[in-house]
Short mmCIF file of C-alpha atoms and ligand atoms in Angstrom, two decimals:
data_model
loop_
_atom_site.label_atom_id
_atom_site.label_comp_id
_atom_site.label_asym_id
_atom_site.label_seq_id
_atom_site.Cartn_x
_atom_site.Cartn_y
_atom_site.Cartn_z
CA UNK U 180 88.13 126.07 130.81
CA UNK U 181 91.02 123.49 130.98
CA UNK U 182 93.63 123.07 133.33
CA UNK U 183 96.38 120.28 134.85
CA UNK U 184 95.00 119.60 138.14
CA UNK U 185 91.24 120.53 138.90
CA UNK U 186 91.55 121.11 143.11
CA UNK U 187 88.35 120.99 144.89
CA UNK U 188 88.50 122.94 148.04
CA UNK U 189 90.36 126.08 149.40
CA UNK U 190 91.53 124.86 153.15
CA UNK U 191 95.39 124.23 153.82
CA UNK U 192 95.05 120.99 151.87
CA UNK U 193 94.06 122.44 148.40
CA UNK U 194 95.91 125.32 149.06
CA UNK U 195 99.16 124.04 149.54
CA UNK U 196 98.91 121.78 146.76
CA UNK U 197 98.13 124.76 144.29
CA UNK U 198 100.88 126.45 145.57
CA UNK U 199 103.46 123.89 144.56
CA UNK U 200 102.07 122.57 141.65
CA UNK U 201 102.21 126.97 140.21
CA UNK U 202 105.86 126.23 141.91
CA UNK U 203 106.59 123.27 139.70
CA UNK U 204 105.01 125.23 136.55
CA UNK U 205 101.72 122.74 136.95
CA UNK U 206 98.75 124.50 135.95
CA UNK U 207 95.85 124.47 138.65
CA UNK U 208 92.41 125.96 139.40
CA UNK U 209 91.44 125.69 143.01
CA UNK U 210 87.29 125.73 143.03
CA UNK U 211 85.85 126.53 146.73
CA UNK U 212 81.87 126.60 147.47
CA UNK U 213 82.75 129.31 149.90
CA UNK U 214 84.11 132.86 150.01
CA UNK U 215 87.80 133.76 150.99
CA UNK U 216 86.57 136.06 153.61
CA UNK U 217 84.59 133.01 155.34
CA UNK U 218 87.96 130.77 155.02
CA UNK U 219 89.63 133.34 156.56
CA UNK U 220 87.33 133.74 159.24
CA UNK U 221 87.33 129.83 160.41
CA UNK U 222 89.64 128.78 163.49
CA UNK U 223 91.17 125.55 163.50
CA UNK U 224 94.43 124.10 164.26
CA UNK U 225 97.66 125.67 165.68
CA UNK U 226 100.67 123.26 165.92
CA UNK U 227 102.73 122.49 163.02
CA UNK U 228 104.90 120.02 162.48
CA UNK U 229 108.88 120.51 160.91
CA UNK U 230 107.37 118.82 157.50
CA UNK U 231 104.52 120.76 157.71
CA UNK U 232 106.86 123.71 158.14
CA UNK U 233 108.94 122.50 155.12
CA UNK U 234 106.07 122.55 152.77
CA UNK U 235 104.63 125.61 153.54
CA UNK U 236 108.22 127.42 152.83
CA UNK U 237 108.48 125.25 149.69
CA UNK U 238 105.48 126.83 148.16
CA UNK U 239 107.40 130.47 149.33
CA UNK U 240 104.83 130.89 151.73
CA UNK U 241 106.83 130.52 155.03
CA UNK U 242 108.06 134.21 155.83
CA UNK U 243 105.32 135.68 158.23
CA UNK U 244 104.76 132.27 159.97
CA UNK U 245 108.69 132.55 160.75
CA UNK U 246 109.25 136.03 161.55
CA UNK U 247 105.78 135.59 164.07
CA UNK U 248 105.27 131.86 164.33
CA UNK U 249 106.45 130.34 167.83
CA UNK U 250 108.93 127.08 167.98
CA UNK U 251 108.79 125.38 170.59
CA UNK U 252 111.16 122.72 171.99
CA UNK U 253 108.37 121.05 174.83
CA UNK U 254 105.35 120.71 176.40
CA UNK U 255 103.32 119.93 179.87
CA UNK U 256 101.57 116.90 180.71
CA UNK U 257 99.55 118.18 183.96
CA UNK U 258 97.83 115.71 186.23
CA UNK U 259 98.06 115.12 189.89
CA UNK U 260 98.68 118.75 190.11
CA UNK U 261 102.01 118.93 188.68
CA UNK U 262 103.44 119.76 185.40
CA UNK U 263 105.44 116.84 184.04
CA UNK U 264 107.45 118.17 180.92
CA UNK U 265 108.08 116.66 177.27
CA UNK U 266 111.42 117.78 175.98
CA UNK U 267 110.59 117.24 172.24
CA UNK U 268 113.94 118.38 171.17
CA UNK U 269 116.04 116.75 173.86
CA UNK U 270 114.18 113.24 172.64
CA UNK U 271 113.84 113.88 168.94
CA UNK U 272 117.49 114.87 168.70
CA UNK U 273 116.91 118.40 168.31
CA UNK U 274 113.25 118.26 166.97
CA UNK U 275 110.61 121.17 167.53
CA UNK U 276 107.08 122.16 166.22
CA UNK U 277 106.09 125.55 165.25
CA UNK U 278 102.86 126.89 167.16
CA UNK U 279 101.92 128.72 163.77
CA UNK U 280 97.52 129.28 163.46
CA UNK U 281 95.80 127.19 160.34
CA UNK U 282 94.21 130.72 159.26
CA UNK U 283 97.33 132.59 159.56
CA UNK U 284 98.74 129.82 157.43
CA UNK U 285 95.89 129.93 155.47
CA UNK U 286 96.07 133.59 154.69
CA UNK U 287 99.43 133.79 153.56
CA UNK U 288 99.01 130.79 151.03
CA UNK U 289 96.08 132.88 149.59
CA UNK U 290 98.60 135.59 149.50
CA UNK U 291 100.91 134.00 147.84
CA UNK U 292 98.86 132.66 145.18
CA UNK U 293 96.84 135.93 144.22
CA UNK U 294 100.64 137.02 143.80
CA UNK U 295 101.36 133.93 141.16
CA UNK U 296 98.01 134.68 139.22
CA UNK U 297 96.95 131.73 139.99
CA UNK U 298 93.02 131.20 139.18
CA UNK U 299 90.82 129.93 142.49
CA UNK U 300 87.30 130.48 142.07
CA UNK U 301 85.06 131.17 145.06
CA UNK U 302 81.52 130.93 146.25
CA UNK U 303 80.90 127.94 143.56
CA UNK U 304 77.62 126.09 143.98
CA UNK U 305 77.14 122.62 143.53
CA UNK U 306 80.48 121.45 142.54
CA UNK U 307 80.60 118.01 141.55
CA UNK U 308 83.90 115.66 139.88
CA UNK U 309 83.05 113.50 136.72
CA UNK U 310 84.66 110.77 134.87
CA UNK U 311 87.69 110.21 137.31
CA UNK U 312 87.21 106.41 136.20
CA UNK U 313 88.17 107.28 132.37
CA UNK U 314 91.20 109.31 130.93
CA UNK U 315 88.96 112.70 130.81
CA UNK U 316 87.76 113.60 133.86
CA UNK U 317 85.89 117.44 134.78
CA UNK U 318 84.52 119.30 137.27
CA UNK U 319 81.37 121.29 136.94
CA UNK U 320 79.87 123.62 139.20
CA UNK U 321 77.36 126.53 138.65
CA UNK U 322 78.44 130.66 139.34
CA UNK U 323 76.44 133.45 138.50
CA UNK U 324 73.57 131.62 137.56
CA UNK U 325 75.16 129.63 134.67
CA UNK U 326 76.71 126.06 135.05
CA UNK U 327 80.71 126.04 134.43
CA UNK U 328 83.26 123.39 133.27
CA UNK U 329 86.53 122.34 134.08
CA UNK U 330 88.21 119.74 131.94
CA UNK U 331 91.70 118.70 133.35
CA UNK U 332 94.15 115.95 134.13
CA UNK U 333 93.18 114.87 137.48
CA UNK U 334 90.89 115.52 140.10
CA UNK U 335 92.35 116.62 144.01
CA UNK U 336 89.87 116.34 146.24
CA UNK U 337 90.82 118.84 149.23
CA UNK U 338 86.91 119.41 150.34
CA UNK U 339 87.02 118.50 153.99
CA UNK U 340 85.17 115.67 155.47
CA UNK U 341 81.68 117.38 154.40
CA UNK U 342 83.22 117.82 151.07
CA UNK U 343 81.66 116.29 147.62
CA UNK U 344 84.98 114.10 146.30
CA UNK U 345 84.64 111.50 148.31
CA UNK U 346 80.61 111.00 148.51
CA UNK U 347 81.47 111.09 144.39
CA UNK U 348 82.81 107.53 144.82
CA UNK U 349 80.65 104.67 144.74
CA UNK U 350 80.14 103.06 147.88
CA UNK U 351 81.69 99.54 146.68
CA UNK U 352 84.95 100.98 145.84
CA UNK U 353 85.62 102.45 149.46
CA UNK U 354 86.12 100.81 152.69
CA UNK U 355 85.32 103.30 155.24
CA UNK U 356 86.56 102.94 159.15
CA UNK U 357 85.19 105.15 162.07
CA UNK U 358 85.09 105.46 165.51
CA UNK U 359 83.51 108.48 167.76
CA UNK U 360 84.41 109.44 171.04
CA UNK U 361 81.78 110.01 173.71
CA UNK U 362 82.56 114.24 174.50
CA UNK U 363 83.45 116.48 172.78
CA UNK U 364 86.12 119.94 173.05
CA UNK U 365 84.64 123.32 173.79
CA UNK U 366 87.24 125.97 172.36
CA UNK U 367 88.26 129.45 173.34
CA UNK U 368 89.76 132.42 172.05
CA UNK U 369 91.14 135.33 173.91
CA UNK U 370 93.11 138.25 173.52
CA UNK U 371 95.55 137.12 176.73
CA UNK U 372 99.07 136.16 176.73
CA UNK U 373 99.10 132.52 177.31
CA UNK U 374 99.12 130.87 180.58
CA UNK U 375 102.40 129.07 180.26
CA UNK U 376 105.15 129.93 176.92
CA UNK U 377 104.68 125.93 176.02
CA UNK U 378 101.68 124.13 175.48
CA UNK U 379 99.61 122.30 178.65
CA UNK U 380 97.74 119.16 178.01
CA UNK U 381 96.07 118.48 181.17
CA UNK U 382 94.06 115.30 182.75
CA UNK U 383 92.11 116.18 185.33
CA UNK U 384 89.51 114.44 187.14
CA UNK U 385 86.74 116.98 185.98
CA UNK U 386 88.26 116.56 182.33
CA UNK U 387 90.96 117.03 179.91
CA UNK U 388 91.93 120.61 179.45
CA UNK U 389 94.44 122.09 176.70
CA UNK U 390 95.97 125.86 176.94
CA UNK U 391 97.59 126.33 173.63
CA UNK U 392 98.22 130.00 171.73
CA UNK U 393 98.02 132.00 168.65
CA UNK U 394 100.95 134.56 169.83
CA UNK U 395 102.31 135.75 172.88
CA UNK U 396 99.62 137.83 173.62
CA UNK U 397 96.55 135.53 171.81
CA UNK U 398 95.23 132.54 173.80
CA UNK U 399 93.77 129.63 172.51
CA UNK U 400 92.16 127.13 175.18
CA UNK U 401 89.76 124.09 175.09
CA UNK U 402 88.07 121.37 177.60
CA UNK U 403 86.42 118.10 177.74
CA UNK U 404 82.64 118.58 177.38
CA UNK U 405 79.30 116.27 177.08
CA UNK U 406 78.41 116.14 173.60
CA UNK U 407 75.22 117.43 174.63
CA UNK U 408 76.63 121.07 176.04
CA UNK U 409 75.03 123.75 174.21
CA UNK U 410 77.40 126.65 173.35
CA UNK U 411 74.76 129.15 174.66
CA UNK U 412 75.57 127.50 178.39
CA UNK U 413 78.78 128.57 178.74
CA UNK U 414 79.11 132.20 179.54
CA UNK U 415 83.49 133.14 179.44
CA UNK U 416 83.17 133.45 183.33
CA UNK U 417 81.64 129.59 183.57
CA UNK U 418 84.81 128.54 180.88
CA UNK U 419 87.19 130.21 182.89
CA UNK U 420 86.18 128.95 186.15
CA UNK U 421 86.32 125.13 185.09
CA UNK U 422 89.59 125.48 182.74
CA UNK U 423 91.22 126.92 186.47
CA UNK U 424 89.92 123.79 188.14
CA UNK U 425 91.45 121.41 186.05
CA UNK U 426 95.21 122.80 186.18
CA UNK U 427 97.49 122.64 188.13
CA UNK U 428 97.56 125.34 191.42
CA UNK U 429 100.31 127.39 190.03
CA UNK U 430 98.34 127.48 186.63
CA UNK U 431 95.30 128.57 187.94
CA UNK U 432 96.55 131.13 189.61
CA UNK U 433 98.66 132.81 186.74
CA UNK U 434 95.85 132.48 184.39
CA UNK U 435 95.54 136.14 182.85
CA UNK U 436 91.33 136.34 181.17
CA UNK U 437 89.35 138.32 178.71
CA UNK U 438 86.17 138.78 176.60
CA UNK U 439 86.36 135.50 173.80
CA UNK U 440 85.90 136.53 170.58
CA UNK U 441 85.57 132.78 169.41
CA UNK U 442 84.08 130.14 171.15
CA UNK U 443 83.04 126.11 169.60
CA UNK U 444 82.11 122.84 170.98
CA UNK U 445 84.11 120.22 168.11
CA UNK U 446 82.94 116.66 168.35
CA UNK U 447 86.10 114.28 168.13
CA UNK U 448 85.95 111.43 165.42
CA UNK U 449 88.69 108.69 163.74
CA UNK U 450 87.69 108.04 160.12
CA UNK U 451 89.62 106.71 157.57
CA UNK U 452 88.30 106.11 153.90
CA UNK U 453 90.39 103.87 152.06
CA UNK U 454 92.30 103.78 149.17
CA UNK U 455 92.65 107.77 148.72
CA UNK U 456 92.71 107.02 144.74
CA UNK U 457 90.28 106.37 142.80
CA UNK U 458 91.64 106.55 138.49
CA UNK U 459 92.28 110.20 138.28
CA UNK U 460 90.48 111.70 141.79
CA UNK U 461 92.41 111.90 144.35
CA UNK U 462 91.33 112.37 148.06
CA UNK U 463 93.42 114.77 149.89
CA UNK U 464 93.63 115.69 154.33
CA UNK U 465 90.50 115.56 155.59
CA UNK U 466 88.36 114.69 152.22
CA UNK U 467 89.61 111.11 153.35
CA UNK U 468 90.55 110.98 157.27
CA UNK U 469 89.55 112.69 160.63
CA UNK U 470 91.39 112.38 163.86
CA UNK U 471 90.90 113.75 167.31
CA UNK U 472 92.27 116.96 167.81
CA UNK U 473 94.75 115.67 170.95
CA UNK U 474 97.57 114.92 168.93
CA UNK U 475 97.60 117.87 167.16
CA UNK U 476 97.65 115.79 164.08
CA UNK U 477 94.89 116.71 161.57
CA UNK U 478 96.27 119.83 159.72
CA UNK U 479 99.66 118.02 159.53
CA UNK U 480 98.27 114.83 157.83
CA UNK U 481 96.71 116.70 155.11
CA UNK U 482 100.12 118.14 154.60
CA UNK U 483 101.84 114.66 154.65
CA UNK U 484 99.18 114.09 151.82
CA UNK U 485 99.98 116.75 149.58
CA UNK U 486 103.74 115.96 150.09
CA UNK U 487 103.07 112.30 148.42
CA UNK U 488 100.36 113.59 145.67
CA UNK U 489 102.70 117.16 144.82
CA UNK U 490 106.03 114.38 144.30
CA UNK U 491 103.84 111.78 142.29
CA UNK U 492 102.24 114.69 140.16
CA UNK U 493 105.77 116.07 139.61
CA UNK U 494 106.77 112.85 138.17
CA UNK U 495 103.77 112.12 135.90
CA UNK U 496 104.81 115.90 134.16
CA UNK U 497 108.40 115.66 134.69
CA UNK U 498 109.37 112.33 133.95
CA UNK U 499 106.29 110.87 132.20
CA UNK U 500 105.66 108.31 134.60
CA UNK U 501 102.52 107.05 136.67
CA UNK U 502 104.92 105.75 139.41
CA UNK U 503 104.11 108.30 141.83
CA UNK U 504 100.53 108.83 141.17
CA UNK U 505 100.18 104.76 141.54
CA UNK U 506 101.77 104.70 145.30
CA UNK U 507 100.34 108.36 146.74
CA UNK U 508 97.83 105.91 148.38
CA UNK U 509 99.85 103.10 150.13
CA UNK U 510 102.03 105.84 151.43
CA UNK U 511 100.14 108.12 152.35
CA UNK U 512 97.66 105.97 154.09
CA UNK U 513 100.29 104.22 155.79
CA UNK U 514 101.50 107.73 157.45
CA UNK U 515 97.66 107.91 158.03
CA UNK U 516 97.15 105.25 160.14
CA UNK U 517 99.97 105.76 162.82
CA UNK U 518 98.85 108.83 162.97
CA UNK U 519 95.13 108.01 163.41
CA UNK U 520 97.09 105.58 165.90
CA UNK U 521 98.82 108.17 167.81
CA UNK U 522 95.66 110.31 168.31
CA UNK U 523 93.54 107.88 169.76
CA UNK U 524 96.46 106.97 171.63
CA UNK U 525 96.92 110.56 173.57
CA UNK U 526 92.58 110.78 173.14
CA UNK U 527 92.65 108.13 175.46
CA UNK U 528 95.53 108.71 178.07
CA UNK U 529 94.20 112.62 178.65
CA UNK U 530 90.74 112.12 178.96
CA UNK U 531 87.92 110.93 181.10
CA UNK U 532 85.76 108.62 179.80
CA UNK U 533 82.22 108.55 181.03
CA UNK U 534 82.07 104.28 180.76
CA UNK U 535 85.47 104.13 182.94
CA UNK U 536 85.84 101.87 185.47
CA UNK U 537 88.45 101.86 187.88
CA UNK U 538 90.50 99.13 185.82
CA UNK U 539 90.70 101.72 183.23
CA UNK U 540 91.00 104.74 185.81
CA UNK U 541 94.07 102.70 187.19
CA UNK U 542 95.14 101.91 183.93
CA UNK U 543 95.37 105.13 182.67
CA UNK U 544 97.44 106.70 185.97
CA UNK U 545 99.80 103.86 185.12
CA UNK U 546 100.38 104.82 181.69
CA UNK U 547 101.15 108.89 182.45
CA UNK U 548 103.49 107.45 185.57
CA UNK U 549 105.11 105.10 182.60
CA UNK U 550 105.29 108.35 180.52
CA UNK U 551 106.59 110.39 182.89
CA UNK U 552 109.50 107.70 184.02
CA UNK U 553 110.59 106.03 181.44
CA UNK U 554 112.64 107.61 178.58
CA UNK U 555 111.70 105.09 176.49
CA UNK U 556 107.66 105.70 176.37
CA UNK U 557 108.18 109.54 176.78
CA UNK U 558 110.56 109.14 173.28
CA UNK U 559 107.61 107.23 171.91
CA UNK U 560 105.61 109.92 172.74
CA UNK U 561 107.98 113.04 171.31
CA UNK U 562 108.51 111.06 167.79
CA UNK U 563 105.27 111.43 167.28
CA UNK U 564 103.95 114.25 168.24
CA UNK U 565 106.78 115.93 166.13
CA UNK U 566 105.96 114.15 163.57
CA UNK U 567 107.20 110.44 161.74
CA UNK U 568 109.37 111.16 158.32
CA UNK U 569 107.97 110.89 154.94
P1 FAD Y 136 89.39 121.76 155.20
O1 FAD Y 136 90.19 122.69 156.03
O2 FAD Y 136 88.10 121.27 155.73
O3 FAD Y 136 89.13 122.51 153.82
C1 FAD Y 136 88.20 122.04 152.88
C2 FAD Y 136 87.81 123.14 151.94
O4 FAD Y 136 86.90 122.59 150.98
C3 FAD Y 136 87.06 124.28 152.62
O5 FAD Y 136 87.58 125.52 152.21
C4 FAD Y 136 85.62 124.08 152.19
O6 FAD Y 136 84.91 125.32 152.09
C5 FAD Y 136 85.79 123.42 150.84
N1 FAD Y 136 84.63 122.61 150.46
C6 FAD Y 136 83.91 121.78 151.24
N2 FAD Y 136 82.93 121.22 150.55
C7 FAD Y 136 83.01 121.69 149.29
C8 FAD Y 136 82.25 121.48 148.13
N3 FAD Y 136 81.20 120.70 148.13
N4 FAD Y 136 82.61 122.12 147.02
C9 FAD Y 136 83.70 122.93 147.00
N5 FAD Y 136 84.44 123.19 148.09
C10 FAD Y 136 84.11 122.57 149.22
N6 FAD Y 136 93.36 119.94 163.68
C11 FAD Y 136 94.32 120.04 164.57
O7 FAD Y 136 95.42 119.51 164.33
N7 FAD Y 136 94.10 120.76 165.74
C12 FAD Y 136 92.90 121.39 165.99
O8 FAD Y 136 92.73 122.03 167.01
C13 FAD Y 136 91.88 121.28 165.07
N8 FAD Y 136 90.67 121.87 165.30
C14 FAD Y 136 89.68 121.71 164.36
C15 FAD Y 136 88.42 122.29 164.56
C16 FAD Y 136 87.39 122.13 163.62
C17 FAD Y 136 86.03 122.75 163.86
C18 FAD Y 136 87.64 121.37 162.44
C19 FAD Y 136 86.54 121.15 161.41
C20 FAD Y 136 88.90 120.80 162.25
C21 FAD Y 136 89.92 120.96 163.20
N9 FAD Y 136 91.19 120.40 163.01
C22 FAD Y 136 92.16 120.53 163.92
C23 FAD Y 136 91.54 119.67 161.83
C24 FAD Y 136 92.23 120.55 160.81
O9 FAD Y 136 91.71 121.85 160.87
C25 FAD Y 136 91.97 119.89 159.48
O10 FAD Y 136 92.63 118.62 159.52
C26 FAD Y 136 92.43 120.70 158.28
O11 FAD Y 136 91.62 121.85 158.14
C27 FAD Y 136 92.33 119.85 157.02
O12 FAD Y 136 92.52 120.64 155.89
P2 FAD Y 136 91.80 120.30 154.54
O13 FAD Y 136 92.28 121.34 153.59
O14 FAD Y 136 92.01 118.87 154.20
O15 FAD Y 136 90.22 120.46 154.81
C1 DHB Y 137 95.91 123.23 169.29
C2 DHB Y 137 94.99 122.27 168.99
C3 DHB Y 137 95.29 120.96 169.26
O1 DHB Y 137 94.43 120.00 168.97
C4 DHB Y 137 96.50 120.60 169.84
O2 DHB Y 137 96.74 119.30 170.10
C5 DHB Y 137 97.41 121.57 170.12
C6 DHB Y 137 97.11 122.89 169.84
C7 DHB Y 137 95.56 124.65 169.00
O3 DHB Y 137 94.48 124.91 168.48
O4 DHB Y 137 96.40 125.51 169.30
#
């Protein structure tokens, strides 16, 4: 088989890419070592950025999430038992996010491209990217007990941070940076309505907490845990109990429960490989960098990503020039790194760190005081979390 772009991976990354590139009249073939029923079935992010938003509805894929996606203009920073609110718009000059879930997203991008006949092949064993060094590079991977080919163009690797692109490149060409945090989140699911209509990100003495949503009557919650918690330890009644304790009285009291019907502990990480090119592979969202979920940042950056690959693709087809494909990794990493910034930034002003002292417990209160007071750092805060342009 031959084809333009050879896309390794099915998450929003890969996906999204296809999408435009069928858009743009780019061939593709998406190859994924898993089913679409178990990519459906995985629960991840849930806040999307206005350029996240943009894409999405670019590749014709943005009518469900706005008819039942939920824009909001704010959120709560909770500590000393008060909510202390972030008017996104009101500091972003009219700025929101869309509280929109990655496998709703995810769904109707797999919609949309069983509508445009677009090939993806599932359940592919042993994929592996060849000759991205040289002007011919393939895929291979083995279905049905025979072993398949893919020659193409270029290479997108889109595989996650367990994917195969990047352990593909050899170790001397990559510089890889990482740092991981000592707890980890344990995450909820619920069939509630949420505790609040905006978002809470709480720091409480016993832990950071985080009451997000799906929908107005789907909750999604989380809360600082020792890596070593076992999922098995943490019946809904013990989750509910300490999420009450670390919010806010009012909270507590209004919090509506129910049977989960999805519960994980995720360990937070920074990593950064760098560059994200390497000849004709590129790597692509998480394939290349992790950040801590806080910042609501992962999901986003792998957009950011296909933005710079999708416009530098677009011009090698279009106009016949490498121009694009030669700068997708100085701007996208760029855009990486503030946000890899940013998330350890609001990692470490929400949390509780086991090695804290008090200089860093006193620290800490006078950064969320700063926050809370001064236009200036609560600005900082709101250009961010909407997300920085392109
Ligand atoms: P992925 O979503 O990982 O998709 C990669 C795809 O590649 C998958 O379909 C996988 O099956 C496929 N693949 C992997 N290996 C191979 C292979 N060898 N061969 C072929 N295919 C392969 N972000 C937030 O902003 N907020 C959150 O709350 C949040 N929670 C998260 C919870 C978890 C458990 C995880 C893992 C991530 C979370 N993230 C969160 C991050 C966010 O979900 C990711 O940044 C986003 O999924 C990145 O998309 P992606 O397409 O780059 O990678
Ligand atoms: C969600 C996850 C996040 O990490 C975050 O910062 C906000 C919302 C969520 O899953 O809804």
């Amino acid at each position: 088989m031959r084809t333009k772009v050879a896309i390794i991976g099915s998450g929003p990354s890969g996906l999204l890419l296809g999408q435009l590139l069928t858009g743009a009249g780019i061939d593709n073939v998406i190859v994924d070592r898993v089913g679409r029923d178990y990519i459906l079935g995985r629960v991840r992010a849930g806040v999307l950025e206005e350029g996240t938003v943009g894409l999405i509805d670019q590749a014709k894929a943005g009518a469900r999430m706005h008819a039942e996606g939920l824009p909001h203009e704010g959120f709560s920073l909770a500590f000393d038992g008060r909510d202390h609110r972030i008017d996104l718009s009101a500091l972003t000059g009219g700025k929101k996010v869309m509280v929109y879930g990655q496998t709703e997203m995810t769904r109707d991008l797999i919609e949309r491209r069983e509508a445009s006949g677009a090939l993806t092949v599932y359940e592919a064993a042993n994929v592996l990217p060849h000759d991205f060094d040289g002007l011919k590079p393939y895929l291979t991977y083995e279905k049905d007990g025979s072993t398949q080919r893919i020659d193409c163009d270029f290479i997108a690797g889109c595989d996650g941070f367990h994917g195969v692109s990047r352990k593909a490149v050899p170790e001397r060409s990559m510089r890889t940076v990482e740092k991981i945090y000592p707890f980890g989140w344990l995450g909820i699911l619920a069939e509630v309505p949420p505790v609040s209509h905006e978002l809470i990100y709480a720091n409480h003495a016993r832990g950071f907490a985080l009451c997000s949503m799906r929908s107005r009557h789907r909750s999604r919650y989380y809360i600082q845990c020792p890596l070593t918690e076992r999922i098995d330890d943490w019946s809904d009644d013990r989750f509910w109990d300490e999420l009450r304790r670390r919010l806010p009285a009012h909270h507590a009291e209004a919090l509506l429960t129910a049977p989960s019907f999805e519960k994980s502990i995720a360990q937070l990480r920074s990593f950064v490989a760098e560059p994200m090119r390497f000849g004709r592979m590129f790597l692509v969202g998480d394939a290349a960098h992790i950040v801590p979920p806080t910042g609501a940042k992962g999901l986003n950056l792998a957009a950011s990503d296909v933005h710079y690959l999708f416009s530098g693709l677009v011009e090698y087809y279009q106009d016949c020039s490498d121009a694009g494909i030669e700068v997708y990794s100085r701007l996208a990493l760029a855009r990486v790194w503030k946000a890899v910034r940013f998330s350890w930034w609001m990692t470490t002003v929400m949390h509780r760190f086991p090695d804290a002292g008090d200089f860093e417990q006193r620290i800490q209160e006078a950064e969320l005081d700063y926050l809370t007071h001064s236009r200036a750092a609560a600005t900082a805060l709101a250009e961010n979390y909407v997300g920085l342009s392109y």
